[in-house]
PDB file of C-alpha atoms in Angstrom:
ATOM      1  CA  UNK A  93     -33.135   3.640  25.775  1.00 45.00           C
ATOM      2  CA  UNK A  94     -34.742   6.961  26.246  1.00 50.00           C
ATOM      3  CA  UNK A  95     -35.622   8.657  24.775  1.00 61.00           C
ATOM      4  CA  UNK A  96     -37.886   8.872  21.863  1.00 66.00           C
ATOM      5  CA  UNK A  97     -39.933  11.209  24.034  1.00 68.00           C
ATOM      6  CA  UNK A  98     -36.896  13.438  24.590  1.00 77.00           C
ATOM      7  CA  UNK A  99     -35.995  13.815  20.920  1.00 86.00           C
ATOM      8  CA  UNK A 100     -37.252  16.525  18.605  1.00 86.00           C
ATOM      9  CA  UNK A 101     -39.240  14.026  16.529  1.00 82.00           C
ATOM     10  CA  UNK A 102     -40.698  12.102  19.506  1.00 77.00           C
ATOM     11  CA  UNK A 103     -40.705   8.714  17.794  1.00 73.00           C
ATOM     12  CA  UNK A 104     -42.063   9.922  14.456  1.00 82.00           C
ATOM     13  CA  UNK A 105     -40.774   8.443  11.204  1.00 81.00           C
ATOM     14  CA  UNK A 106     -38.348  10.853   9.514  1.00 87.00           C
ATOM     15  CA  UNK A 107     -38.253  10.956   5.730  1.00 86.00           C
ATOM     16  CA  UNK A 108     -36.217  13.033   3.265  1.00 88.00           C
ATOM     17  CA  UNK A 109     -37.869  16.340   2.452  1.00 79.00           C
ATOM     18  CA  UNK A 110     -38.629  17.105  -1.177  1.00 64.00           C
ATOM     19  CA  UNK A 111     -35.828  19.633  -1.635  1.00 57.00           C
ATOM     20  CA  UNK A 112     -33.183  17.175  -0.400  1.00 56.00           C
ATOM     21  CA  UNK A 113     -34.203  14.494  -2.874  1.00 48.00           C
ATOM     22  CA  UNK A 114     -32.758  16.444  -5.794  1.00 52.00           C
ATOM     23  CA  UNK A 115     -29.527  17.356  -4.034  1.00 63.00           C
ATOM     24  CA  UNK A 116     -28.173  20.637  -2.730  1.00 81.00           C
ATOM     25  CA  UNK A 117     -25.768  23.075  -4.274  1.00 87.00           C
ATOM     26  CA  UNK A 118     -24.053  23.985  -1.027  1.00 94.00           C
ATOM     27  CA  UNK A 119     -22.114  27.214  -0.817  1.00 96.00           C
ATOM     28  CA  UNK A 120     -19.369  29.278   0.755  1.00 97.00           C
ATOM     29  CA  UNK A 121     -21.557  31.779   2.602  1.00 98.00           C
ATOM     30  CA  UNK A 122     -21.263  32.208   6.355  1.00 98.00           C
ATOM     31  CA  UNK A 123     -24.199  30.889   8.379  1.00 98.00           C
ATOM     32  CA  UNK A 124     -25.229  31.091  12.014  1.00 99.00           C
ATOM     33  CA  UNK A 125     -23.256  27.906  12.706  1.00 99.00           C
ATOM     34  CA  UNK A 126     -20.528  28.308  10.082  1.00 99.00           C
ATOM     35  CA  UNK A 127     -19.651  31.851  11.146  1.00 99.00           C
ATOM     36  CA  UNK A 128     -16.295  32.081   9.387  1.00 98.00           C
ATOM     37  CA  UNK A 129     -16.314  35.882   9.550  1.00 98.00           C
ATOM     38  CA  UNK A 130     -15.646  35.737  13.313  1.00 98.00           C
ATOM     39  CA  UNK A 131     -12.071  36.693  14.315  1.00 98.00           C
ATOM     40  CA  UNK A 132     -11.570  33.401  16.177  1.00 98.00           C
ATOM     41  CA  UNK A 133     -12.335  31.367  13.060  1.00 98.00           C
ATOM     42  CA  UNK A 134     -10.287  33.725  10.896  1.00 98.00           C
ATOM     43  CA  UNK A 135      -7.260  33.253  13.140  1.00 98.00           C
ATOM     44  CA  UNK A 136      -7.563  29.465  12.954  1.00 98.00           C
ATOM     45  CA  UNK A 137      -8.044  29.696   9.190  1.00 98.00           C
ATOM     46  CA  UNK A 138      -4.818  31.643   8.834  1.00 97.00           C
ATOM     47  CA  UNK A 139      -3.007  29.032  10.923  1.00 97.00           C
ATOM     48  CA  UNK A 140      -4.313  26.267   8.669  1.00 97.00           C
ATOM     49  CA  UNK A 141      -3.221  28.226   5.611  1.00 96.00           C
ATOM     50  CA  UNK A 142       0.312  28.432   6.960  1.00 96.00           C
ATOM     51  CA  UNK A 143       0.368  24.677   7.623  1.00 94.00           C
ATOM     52  CA  UNK A 144      -1.030  23.604   4.265  1.00 91.00           C
ATOM     53  CA  UNK A 145       1.576  21.755   2.202  1.00 81.00           C
ATOM     54  CA  UNK A 146       0.525  23.579  -0.976  1.00 87.00           C
ATOM     55  CA  UNK A 147      -2.070  26.085  -2.133  1.00 89.00           C
ATOM     56  CA  UNK A 148      -4.220  23.190  -3.332  1.00 93.00           C
ATOM     57  CA  UNK A 149      -7.667  23.313  -1.629  1.00 96.00           C
ATOM     58  CA  UNK A 150      -7.448  19.590  -0.847  1.00 93.00           C
ATOM     59  CA  UNK A 151      -4.214  20.133   1.085  1.00 95.00           C
ATOM     60  CA  UNK A 152      -5.816  23.007   2.973  1.00 96.00           C
ATOM     61  CA  UNK A 153      -8.649  20.735   4.127  1.00 97.00           C
ATOM     62  CA  UNK A 154      -6.169  18.159   5.413  1.00 95.00           C
ATOM     63  CA  UNK A 155      -4.290  20.884   7.287  1.00 96.00           C
ATOM     64  CA  UNK A 156      -7.531  22.325   8.704  1.00 97.00           C
ATOM     65  CA  UNK A 157      -8.672  18.935   9.987  1.00 97.00           C
ATOM     66  CA  UNK A 158      -5.284  18.239  11.583  1.00 96.00           C
ATOM     67  CA  UNK A 159      -5.258  21.659  13.238  1.00 97.00           C
ATOM     68  CA  UNK A 160      -8.717  21.190  14.734  1.00 98.00           C
ATOM     69  CA  UNK A 161      -7.657  17.784  16.080  1.00 96.00           C
ATOM     70  CA  UNK A 162      -4.725  19.482  17.763  1.00 96.00           C
ATOM     71  CA  UNK A 163      -6.377  22.648  19.054  1.00 96.00           C
ATOM     72  CA  UNK A 164      -9.940  21.594  19.927  1.00 97.00           C
ATOM     73  CA  UNK A 165     -10.387  18.900  22.555  1.00 95.00           C
ATOM     74  CA  UNK A 166     -12.962  16.178  21.909  1.00 94.00           C
ATOM     75  CA  UNK A 167     -15.927  16.290  24.305  1.00 94.00           C
ATOM     76  CA  UNK A 168     -19.517  15.040  24.312  1.00 92.00           C
ATOM     77  CA  UNK A 169     -21.222  18.394  23.760  1.00 92.00           C
ATOM     78  CA  UNK A 170     -24.826  18.297  22.554  1.00 92.00           C
ATOM     79  CA  UNK A 171     -25.630  21.699  21.030  1.00 95.00           C
ATOM     80  CA  UNK A 172     -25.598  21.232  17.251  1.00 96.00           C
ATOM     81  CA  UNK A 173     -26.442  24.905  16.697  1.00 96.00           C
ATOM     82  CA  UNK A 174     -23.338  26.165  18.487  1.00 98.00           C
ATOM     83  CA  UNK A 175     -21.429  28.585  16.227  1.00 99.00           C
ATOM     84  CA  UNK A 176     -18.016  27.414  15.072  1.00 99.00           C
ATOM     85  CA  UNK A 177     -16.471  30.493  16.675  1.00 99.00           C
ATOM     86  CA  UNK A 178     -17.731  29.433  20.114  1.00 98.00           C
ATOM     87  CA  UNK A 179     -16.185  25.999  19.669  1.00 98.00           C
ATOM     88  CA  UNK A 180     -12.866  27.570  18.671  1.00 98.00           C
ATOM     89  CA  UNK A 181     -12.855  29.990  21.611  1.00 98.00           C
ATOM     90  CA  UNK A 182     -13.721  27.262  24.115  1.00 96.00           C
ATOM     91  CA  UNK A 183     -11.106  24.917  22.697  1.00 97.00           C
ATOM     92  CA  UNK A 184     -13.409  21.905  22.963  1.00 96.00           C
ATOM     93  CA  UNK A 185     -16.230  20.405  20.936  1.00 96.00           C
ATOM     94  CA  UNK A 186     -18.095  17.296  19.878  1.00 95.00           C
ATOM     95  CA  UNK A 187     -17.334  15.462  16.632  1.00 96.00           C
ATOM     96  CA  UNK A 188     -20.106  17.421  14.950  1.00 97.00           C
ATOM     97  CA  UNK A 189     -18.949  20.756  16.367  1.00 98.00           C
ATOM     98  CA  UNK A 190     -15.363  20.089  15.306  1.00 98.00           C
ATOM     99  CA  UNK A 191     -16.515  19.178  11.803  1.00 98.00           C
ATOM    100  CA  UNK A 192     -18.455  22.449  11.733  1.00 99.00           C
ATOM    101  CA  UNK A 193     -15.229  24.314  12.485  1.00 99.00           C
ATOM    102  CA  UNK A 194     -13.524  22.620   9.530  1.00 98.00           C
ATOM    103  CA  UNK A 195     -16.531  23.479   7.358  1.00 98.00           C
ATOM    104  CA  UNK A 196     -16.395  27.106   8.450  1.00 99.00           C
ATOM    105  CA  UNK A 197     -12.707  27.319   7.570  1.00 98.00           C
ATOM    106  CA  UNK A 198     -13.375  25.624   4.229  1.00 98.00           C
ATOM    107  CA  UNK A 199     -16.039  28.180   3.337  1.00 98.00           C
ATOM    108  CA  UNK A 200     -13.712  30.978   4.413  1.00 98.00           C
ATOM    109  CA  UNK A 201     -11.181  29.489   1.992  1.00 97.00           C
ATOM    110  CA  UNK A 202     -13.709  29.533  -0.856  1.00 97.00           C
ATOM    111  CA  UNK A 203     -14.380  25.780  -0.732  1.00 98.00           C
ATOM    112  CA  UNK A 204     -18.091  25.009  -0.975  1.00 98.00           C
ATOM    113  CA  UNK A 205     -19.638  22.677   1.602  1.00 98.00           C
ATOM    114  CA  UNK A 206     -23.000  21.025   2.063  1.00 97.00           C
ATOM    115  CA  UNK A 207     -24.461  18.496   4.495  1.00 97.00           C
ATOM    116  CA  UNK A 208     -25.953  15.041   4.226  1.00 96.00           C
ATOM    117  CA  UNK A 209     -28.259  14.019   7.041  1.00 96.00           C
ATOM    118  CA  UNK A 210     -28.154  10.516   8.488  1.00 97.00           C
ATOM    119  CA  UNK A 211     -30.429   9.071  11.124  1.00 96.00           C
ATOM    120  CA  UNK A 212     -28.188   6.691  13.072  1.00 97.00           C
ATOM    121  CA  UNK A 213     -29.416   4.102  15.554  1.00 94.00           C
ATOM    122  CA  UNK A 214     -28.562   4.864  19.150  1.00 92.00           C
ATOM    123  CA  UNK A 215     -26.914   1.465  19.590  1.00 93.00           C
ATOM    124  CA  UNK A 216     -23.924   2.842  17.678  1.00 94.00           C
ATOM    125  CA  UNK A 217     -22.969   4.784  20.830  1.00 91.00           C
ATOM    126  CA  UNK A 218     -23.499   1.932  23.320  1.00 91.00           C
ATOM    127  CA  UNK A 219     -19.792   0.916  23.464  1.00 90.00           C
ATOM    128  CA  UNK A 220     -18.792   4.479  24.342  1.00 88.00           C
ATOM    129  CA  UNK A 221     -21.440   4.960  27.053  1.00 85.00           C
ATOM    130  CA  UNK A 222     -21.735   1.490  28.552  1.00 80.00           C
ATOM    131  CA  UNK A 223     -23.043   2.715  31.885  1.00 80.00           C
ATOM    132  CA  UNK A 224     -25.333   5.348  30.406  1.00 80.00           C
ATOM    133  CA  UNK A 225     -27.219   3.383  27.773  1.00 79.00           C
ATOM    134  CA  UNK A 226     -30.518   4.375  29.287  1.00 78.00           C
ATOM    135  CA  UNK A 227     -29.748   7.994  28.339  1.00 79.00           C
ATOM    136  CA  UNK A 228     -28.941   7.317  24.689  1.00 87.00           C
ATOM    137  CA  UNK A 229     -31.648   8.380  22.228  1.00 90.00           C
ATOM    138  CA  UNK A 230     -33.130   5.649  20.064  1.00 90.00           C
ATOM    139  CA  UNK A 231     -31.991   7.580  16.966  1.00 93.00           C
ATOM    140  CA  UNK A 232     -29.418  10.336  16.521  1.00 95.00           C
ATOM    141  CA  UNK A 233     -29.381  12.892  13.711  1.00 97.00           C
ATOM    142  CA  UNK A 234     -25.870  13.135  12.241  1.00 97.00           C
ATOM    143  CA  UNK A 235     -24.784  16.063  10.042  1.00 98.00           C
ATOM    144  CA  UNK A 236     -22.113  14.704   7.709  1.00 97.00           C
ATOM    145  CA  UNK A 237     -20.324  17.281   5.552  1.00 97.00           C
ATOM    146  CA  UNK A 238     -19.352  17.131   1.912  1.00 96.00           C
ATOM    147  CA  UNK A 239     -16.715  19.398   0.375  1.00 97.00           C
ATOM    148  CA  UNK A 240     -15.995  20.603  -3.140  1.00 97.00           C
ATOM    149  CA  UNK A 241     -12.267  21.378  -3.310  1.00 95.00           C
ATOM    150  CA  UNK A 242     -12.265  20.824  -7.066  1.00 88.00           C
ATOM    151  CA  UNK A 243     -14.831  19.998  -9.706  1.00 86.00           C
ATOM    152  CA  UNK A 244     -16.775  17.383  -7.762  1.00 92.00           C
ATOM    153  CA  UNK A 245     -18.260  16.834  -4.338  1.00 95.00           C
ATOM    154  CA  UNK A 246     -16.350  14.643  -1.888  1.00 93.00           C
ATOM    155  CA  UNK A 247     -17.624  13.012   1.280  1.00 91.00           C
ATOM    156  CA  UNK A 248     -15.683  13.981   4.398  1.00 93.00           C
ATOM    157  CA  UNK A 249     -14.176  10.494   4.527  1.00 88.00           C
ATOM    158  CA  UNK A 250     -12.538  11.072   1.135  1.00 89.00           C
ATOM    159  CA  UNK A 251     -10.988  14.399   2.136  1.00 92.00           C
ATOM    160  CA  UNK A 252      -8.992  14.114   5.352  1.00 89.00           C
ATOM    161  CA  UNK A 253      -7.178  10.784   5.116  1.00 74.00           C
ATOM    162  CA  UNK A 254      -5.859   8.074   2.790  1.00 71.00           C
ATOM    163  CA  UNK A 255      -7.626   7.708  -0.537  1.00 64.00           C
ATOM    164  CA  UNK A 256      -8.168   3.951  -0.259  1.00 61.00           C
ATOM    165  CA  UNK A 257      -7.409   0.838   1.754  1.00 62.00           C
ATOM    166  CA  UNK A 258      -6.666  -1.709  -0.946  1.00 56.00           C
ATOM    167  CA  UNK A 259      -3.256  -2.680   0.436  1.00 50.00           C
ATOM    168  CA  UNK A 260      -4.025  -2.983   4.147  1.00 58.00           C
ATOM    169  CA  UNK A 261      -7.361  -3.297   5.900  1.00 61.00           C
ATOM    170  CA  UNK A 262      -7.600  -0.615   8.612  1.00 72.00           C
ATOM    171  CA  UNK A 263      -8.501  -1.337  12.190  1.00 80.00           C
ATOM    172  CA  UNK A 264     -12.256  -1.048  12.683  1.00 83.00           C
ATOM    173  CA  UNK A 265     -13.808   1.955  14.365  1.00 87.00           C
ATOM    174  CA  UNK A 266     -15.059   0.603  17.684  1.00 87.00           C
ATOM    175  CA  UNK A 267     -16.499   3.803  19.194  1.00 89.00           C
ATOM    176  CA  UNK A 268     -15.284   2.826  22.641  1.00 85.00           C
ATOM    177  CA  UNK A 269     -11.982   4.619  23.158  1.00 79.00           C
ATOM    178  CA  UNK A 270     -10.219   7.930  22.826  1.00 83.00           C
ATOM    179  CA  UNK A 271     -10.527   7.851  19.031  1.00 89.00           C
ATOM    180  CA  UNK A 272     -13.640   9.695  17.875  1.00 92.00           C
ATOM    181  CA  UNK A 273     -15.269   9.669  14.454  1.00 93.00           C
ATOM    182  CA  UNK A 274     -13.585  12.999  13.764  1.00 95.00           C
ATOM    183  CA  UNK A 275     -10.186  11.484  14.546  1.00 93.00           C
ATOM    184  CA  UNK A 276     -10.817   8.280  12.581  1.00 91.00           C
ATOM    185  CA  UNK A 277     -11.276  10.270   9.383  1.00 91.00           C
ATOM    186  CA  UNK A 278      -7.536  10.939   9.253  1.00 89.00           C
ATOM    187  CA  UNK A 279      -6.516   7.260   9.128  1.00 86.00           C
ATOM    188  CA  UNK A 280      -9.019   5.574   6.810  1.00 82.00           C
ATOM    189  CA  UNK A 281     -12.104   6.335   4.702  1.00 83.00           C
ATOM    190  CA  UNK A 282     -15.336   5.373   6.410  1.00 86.00           C
ATOM    191  CA  UNK A 283     -18.777   5.071   4.901  1.00 88.00           C
ATOM    192  CA  UNK A 284     -22.293   5.604   6.229  1.00 93.00           C
ATOM    193  CA  UNK A 285     -23.642   4.361   2.885  1.00 88.00           C
ATOM    194  CA  UNK A 286     -23.391   0.846   1.416  1.00 83.00           C
ATOM    195  CA  UNK A 287     -20.308   0.572  -0.792  1.00 71.00           C
ATOM    196  CA  UNK A 288     -18.566  -2.169  -2.756  1.00 61.00           C
ATOM    197  CA  UNK A 289     -15.286  -1.881  -0.830  1.00 61.00           C
ATOM    198  CA  UNK A 290     -15.653   0.424   2.142  1.00 64.00           C
ATOM    199  CA  UNK A 291     -12.627   0.728   4.400  1.00 80.00           C
ATOM    200  CA  UNK A 292     -14.684   1.210   7.552  1.00 86.00           C
ATOM    201  CA  UNK A 293     -18.310   0.316   6.926  1.00 89.00           C
ATOM    202  CA  UNK A 294     -20.794   2.072   9.223  1.00 93.00           C
ATOM    203  CA  UNK A 295     -23.810   1.636   6.957  1.00 93.00           C
ATOM    204  CA  UNK A 296     -25.331  -1.036   9.181  1.00 93.00           C
ATOM    205  CA  UNK A 297     -25.961   1.590  11.866  1.00 95.00           C
ATOM    206  CA  UNK A 298     -27.949   3.901   9.580  1.00 96.00           C
ATOM    207  CA  UNK A 299     -31.722   3.883   9.792  1.00 95.00           C
ATOM    208  CA  UNK A 300     -32.303   6.550   7.139  1.00 95.00           C
ATOM    209  CA  UNK A 301     -30.454   8.753   4.682  1.00 95.00           C
ATOM    210  CA  UNK A 302     -32.274  12.085   4.821  1.00 95.00           C
ATOM    211  CA  UNK A 303     -30.573  13.531   1.761  1.00 94.00           C
ATOM    212  CA  UNK A 304     -28.541  16.638   1.060  1.00 95.00           C
ATOM    213  CA  UNK A 305     -28.926  20.123   2.505  1.00 96.00           C
ATOM    214  CA  UNK A 306     -27.328  23.475   1.717  1.00 96.00           C
ATOM    215  CA  UNK A 307     -25.768  23.534   5.182  1.00 97.00           C
ATOM    216  CA  UNK A 308     -25.970  21.907   8.590  1.00 98.00           C
ATOM    217  CA  UNK A 309     -28.095  24.894   9.589  1.00 98.00           C
ATOM    218  CA  UNK A 310     -30.703  23.846   7.016  1.00 96.00           C
ATOM    219  CA  UNK A 311     -30.658  20.222   8.196  1.00 97.00           C
ATOM    220  CA  UNK A 312     -31.314  21.112  11.833  1.00 97.00           C
ATOM    221  CA  UNK A 313     -33.862  23.758  10.864  1.00 96.00           C
ATOM    222  CA  UNK A 314     -35.812  21.013   9.097  1.00 95.00           C
ATOM    223  CA  UNK A 315     -35.627  18.227  11.683  1.00 95.00           C
ATOM    224  CA  UNK A 316     -34.499  19.862  14.912  1.00 95.00           C
ATOM    225  CA  UNK A 317     -31.637  18.678  17.089  1.00 95.00           C
ATOM    226  CA  UNK A 318     -31.681  15.164  18.495  1.00 94.00           C
ATOM    227  CA  UNK A 319     -32.311  16.143  22.135  1.00 91.00           C
ATOM    228  CA  UNK A 320     -35.055  18.661  22.843  1.00 90.00           C
ATOM    229  CA  UNK A 321     -33.897  22.038  24.132  1.00 90.00           C
ATOM    230  CA  UNK A 322     -35.089  21.850  27.788  1.00 89.00           C
ATOM    231  CA  UNK A 323     -33.177  18.606  28.353  1.00 88.00           C
ATOM    232  CA  UNK A 324     -30.202  19.725  26.282  1.00 90.00           C
ATOM    233  CA  UNK A 325     -29.809  22.958  28.243  1.00 90.00           C
ATOM    234  CA  UNK A 326     -29.869  20.979  31.482  1.00 90.00           C
ATOM    235  CA  UNK A 327     -27.208  18.371  30.652  1.00 87.00           C
ATOM    236  CA  UNK A 328     -25.019  20.065  28.035  1.00 89.00           C
ATOM    237  CA  UNK A 329     -23.025  22.112  30.602  1.00 89.00           C
ATOM    238  CA  UNK A 330     -21.783  18.776  31.987  1.00 88.00           C
ATOM    239  CA  UNK A 331     -21.430  16.822  28.737  1.00 86.00           C
ATOM    240  CA  UNK A 332     -19.670  19.706  26.989  1.00 87.00           C
ATOM    241  CA  UNK A 333     -16.805  19.362  29.483  1.00 84.00           C
ATOM    242  CA  UNK A 334     -16.660  15.578  29.434  1.00 77.00           C
ATOM    243  CA  UNK A 335     -13.667  14.522  27.369  1.00 82.00           C
ATOM    244  CA  UNK A 336     -13.719  11.527  25.044  1.00 77.00           C
ATOM    245  CA  UNK A 337     -11.811   8.708  26.733  1.00 62.00           C
ATOM    246  CA  UNK A 338     -11.713   4.982  27.026  1.00 43.00           C
ATOM    247  CA  UNK A 339     -15.225   3.532  27.179  1.00 44.00           C
ATOM    248  CA  UNK A 340     -16.730   6.820  28.258  1.00 45.00           C
ATOM    249  CA  UNK A 341     -14.892   6.780  31.579  1.00 43.00           C
ATOM    250  CA  UNK A 342     -13.692  10.331  31.189  1.00 42.00           C
ATOM    251  CA  UNK A 343     -14.789  12.920  33.709  1.00 43.00           C
ATOM    252  CA  UNK A 344     -16.114  16.426  33.157  1.00 44.00           C
ATOM    253  CA  UNK A 345     -13.530  19.104  33.697  1.00 42.00           C
TER     254      UNK A 345
END
């Protein structure tokens, strides 16, 4: 593995900051990343509105997620600070960038969002990049959104897909094919945190829960992005065109 030396924290132990320990209120304001005031995001928002089954905010979120799956191609882009509008205009984005687009549309719709930070072990991505393991960071900072379509906060896994999996156990998420984390959210709830009956349990890959932040902007402002900027700027032009495919065998295009 690489790569502790190429990450923003360079092997240091990351701990929750004091303001994340007490939670975060989130919000609906536009941010540098969640730039919902941009015409490109507004156009996508209007399309999601027209596809929503009802005026219920929960139905809007389902429609927004489905629309992003359809309109924005999954790639291995690395720039976590990329504005949602850029992702929309390019028509491609990483799991994190696609989630940011859904967040931006949610805030435009008046649905508050916030972010929980997880430090995930690099081994989680080994199946997807079998020939590139040496390039995988030892730990990856994941921005995982929460939404408030009603009176309580819901993890992303409780928003976009089935409510539970009591009747049929879902297929596991293997992280080695065309299905990305973003896509998997539509078929079964998954959990980064230990739970009594998780549908898809990813908690074993988590090294640390860094707590809640007002936005993904705040999370990355606190800890930095996983890959340091000089390296990211060198390889992102290639990775941001590399489509998710079976066992990472896709090719940049």
